[in-house]
Amino acid sequence: MASDKTAAVEKSISERLTEWGSSSLPPSLLATLITALHARPLQPLPLTLFTPTLLFSSYLNLSGYPTASAGLTAAWSGLYALLALRRRQTLRAKFSIRGIVRGTAVGLGAANCVAGGWVYLHGSKDRDRDERESRNRWGQFDDKK
């Protein structure tokens, strides 16, 4: 048994949602799954609508705009999940490799929608700006100091 000092600290649901919604990985992972599903046979509408938008959301997050990125991720991931759920599949198709990838994409889209919505509702654009200025990643805030 682990002692009290070495016991793992359990995170609350809100902390887990905040970490998931603030990460740049989930939208890029969903974009990868969407590409895998809709590249063959070629379906240009999902590829041109969802994939670039989700990749741009990851870029926004890495650029220091986590609140805006979370809102964009929540909206587009939720829209993809809703539209993907409208397509009906036979029972046999649900248990194929493609069906498992599709189910993963829908589940990830729903999780991104919930977590991104949570971060967007509890986020602050002023706090994001202050963090960007303190980090000064590209040196554009050198004049203010």
Short mmCIF file of C-alpha atoms in Angstrom, two decimals:
data_model
loop_
_atom_site.label_atom_id
_atom_site.label_comp_id
_atom_site.label_asym_id
_atom_site.label_seq_id
_atom_site.Cartn_x
_atom_site.Cartn_y
_atom_site.Cartn_z
CA MET A 1 0.00 0.00 0.00
CA ALA A 2 1.14 3.50 -0.72
CA SER A 3 1.58 5.92 2.12
CA ASP A 4 -0.35 9.17 2.33
CA LYS A 5 2.61 11.13 0.96
CA THR A 6 3.01 9.04 -2.18
CA ALA A 7 -0.67 8.54 -2.91
CA ALA A 8 -1.73 9.87 -6.26
CA VAL A 9 -3.75 13.04 -6.12
CA GLU A 10 -7.13 12.47 -7.68
CA LYS A 11 -8.42 15.18 -9.96
CA SER A 12 -11.96 16.42 -9.97
CA ILE A 13 -14.14 16.22 -13.06
CA SER A 14 -13.84 19.96 -13.64
CA GLU A 15 -10.02 19.75 -13.57
CA ARG A 16 -10.08 16.89 -16.07
CA LEU A 17 -12.46 18.80 -18.35
CA THR A 18 -10.25 21.88 -18.14
CA GLU A 19 -7.12 19.91 -19.01
CA TRP A 20 -8.83 18.14 -21.92
CA GLY A 21 -10.41 21.32 -23.29
CA SER A 22 -7.18 23.32 -22.97
CA SER A 23 -5.06 20.78 -24.81
CA SER A 24 -4.16 21.10 -28.47
CA LEU A 25 -4.08 17.33 -29.00
CA PRO A 26 -7.82 16.40 -29.06
CA PRO A 27 -8.79 18.60 -32.04
CA SER A 28 -5.81 17.41 -34.07
CA LEU A 29 -6.61 13.79 -33.19
CA LEU A 30 -10.22 14.29 -34.32
CA ALA A 31 -8.97 15.89 -37.54
CA THR A 32 -6.81 12.82 -38.13
CA LEU A 33 -9.76 10.47 -37.60
CA ILE A 34 -11.97 12.55 -39.89
CA THR A 35 -9.29 12.41 -42.57
CA ALA A 36 -9.01 8.64 -42.19
CA LEU A 37 -12.77 8.21 -42.52
CA HIS A 38 -13.46 10.58 -45.39
CA ALA A 39 -10.35 10.36 -47.57
CA ARG A 40 -11.31 6.99 -49.02
CA PRO A 41 -13.75 7.03 -50.67
CA LEU A 42 -13.20 10.72 -51.15
CA GLN A 43 -15.83 12.87 -49.44
CA PRO A 44 -14.65 16.45 -49.98
CA LEU A 45 -17.19 18.25 -47.77
CA PRO A 46 -16.07 16.81 -44.39
CA LEU A 47 -12.44 17.03 -45.44
CA THR A 48 -12.66 20.71 -46.39
CA LEU A 49 -14.92 21.82 -43.54
CA PHE A 50 -13.84 20.00 -40.41
CA THR A 51 -10.19 19.03 -40.83
CA PRO A 52 -8.70 22.50 -41.50
CA THR A 53 -10.87 24.12 -38.84
CA LEU A 54 -9.83 21.65 -36.16
CA LEU A 55 -6.16 21.94 -37.13
CA PHE A 56 -6.48 25.73 -36.96
CA SER A 57 -7.98 25.31 -33.50
CA SER A 58 -4.85 23.40 -32.43
CA TYR A 59 -2.71 26.18 -33.87
CA LEU A 60 -4.71 28.80 -31.93
CA ASN A 61 -4.17 26.85 -28.73
CA LEU A 62 -0.43 26.63 -29.30
CA SER A 63 -0.33 30.35 -30.15
CA GLY A 64 -1.66 31.28 -26.72
CA TYR A 65 -5.41 31.55 -27.27
CA PRO A 66 -6.74 28.58 -25.28
CA THR A 67 -10.19 30.07 -24.62
CA ALA A 68 -10.85 30.89 -28.27
CA SER A 69 -9.44 27.53 -29.31
CA ALA A 70 -11.71 25.72 -26.86
CA GLY A 71 -14.78 27.50 -28.23
CA LEU A 72 -13.85 26.71 -31.82
CA THR A 73 -13.10 23.09 -30.95
CA ALA A 74 -16.36 22.69 -29.05
CA ALA A 75 -18.47 24.10 -31.87
CA TRP A 76 -16.92 22.15 -34.74
CA SER A 77 -16.45 18.90 -32.83
CA GLY A 78 -20.04 18.97 -31.66
CA LEU A 79 -21.25 19.72 -35.18
CA TYR A 80 -19.25 16.80 -36.57
CA ALA A 81 -20.58 14.44 -33.89
CA LEU A 82 -24.18 15.48 -34.60
CA LEU A 83 -23.81 15.11 -38.35
CA ALA A 84 -22.01 11.78 -38.02
CA LEU A 85 -24.76 10.42 -35.77
CA ARG A 86 -27.33 11.17 -38.47
CA ARG A 87 -25.79 8.55 -40.75
CA ARG A 88 -27.22 5.14 -39.93
CA GLN A 89 -25.15 1.99 -40.06
CA THR A 90 -26.09 -1.65 -40.07
CA LEU A 91 -25.10 -3.75 -37.09
CA ARG A 92 -22.43 -5.52 -39.11
CA ALA A 93 -20.84 -2.22 -40.20
CA LYS A 94 -20.62 -0.99 -36.60
CA PHE A 95 -18.18 -3.73 -35.67
CA SER A 96 -15.82 -3.38 -38.61
CA ILE A 97 -12.55 -1.46 -38.38
CA ARG A 98 -14.17 1.50 -40.12
CA GLY A 99 -17.11 1.36 -37.70
CA ILE A 100 -14.80 1.39 -34.71
CA VAL A 101 -12.90 4.39 -36.11
CA ARG A 102 -16.22 6.13 -36.78
CA GLY A 103 -17.42 5.43 -33.25
CA THR A 104 -14.15 6.73 -31.85
CA ALA A 105 -14.48 9.90 -33.94
CA VAL A 106 -18.05 10.50 -32.77
CA GLY A 107 -17.09 9.86 -29.14
CA LEU A 108 -14.06 12.11 -29.38
CA GLY A 109 -16.17 14.81 -31.02
CA ALA A 110 -18.68 14.64 -28.18
CA ALA A 111 -15.92 14.72 -25.55
CA ASN A 112 -14.28 17.69 -27.28
CA CYS A 113 -17.62 19.48 -27.38
CA VAL A 114 -18.20 19.06 -23.65
CA ALA A 115 -14.64 19.84 -22.55
CA GLY A 116 -14.19 22.72 -24.99
CA GLY A 117 -17.52 24.22 -23.95
CA TRP A 118 -16.48 23.96 -20.30
CA VAL A 119 -13.17 25.75 -20.93
CA TYR A 120 -14.84 28.40 -23.10
CA LEU A 121 -17.48 29.13 -20.46
CA HIS A 122 -14.92 29.34 -17.64
CA GLY A 123 -12.12 30.93 -19.67
CA SER A 124 -11.00 34.53 -19.68
CA LYS A 125 -9.57 36.29 -22.70
CA ASP A 126 -7.92 38.85 -20.41
CA ARG A 127 -6.14 36.06 -18.53
CA ASP A 128 -5.06 34.55 -21.86
CA ARG A 129 -3.62 37.90 -22.97
CA ASP A 130 -1.74 38.30 -19.67
CA GLU A 131 -0.27 34.79 -20.04
CA ARG A 132 0.81 35.54 -23.62
CA GLU A 133 2.50 38.76 -22.50
CA SER A 134 4.29 37.07 -19.61
CA ARG A 135 5.43 34.16 -21.80
CA ASN A 136 6.49 36.50 -24.67
CA ARG A 137 7.15 33.56 -26.96
CA TRP A 138 8.00 35.57 -30.10
CA GLY A 139 9.36 38.71 -28.48
CA GLN A 140 6.58 41.03 -29.62
CA PHE A 141 5.99 42.34 -26.07
CA ASP A 142 9.60 43.47 -25.42
CA ASP A 143 8.61 47.13 -25.85
CA LYS A 144 6.10 47.02 -22.96
CA LYS A 145 8.65 46.05 -20.30
#
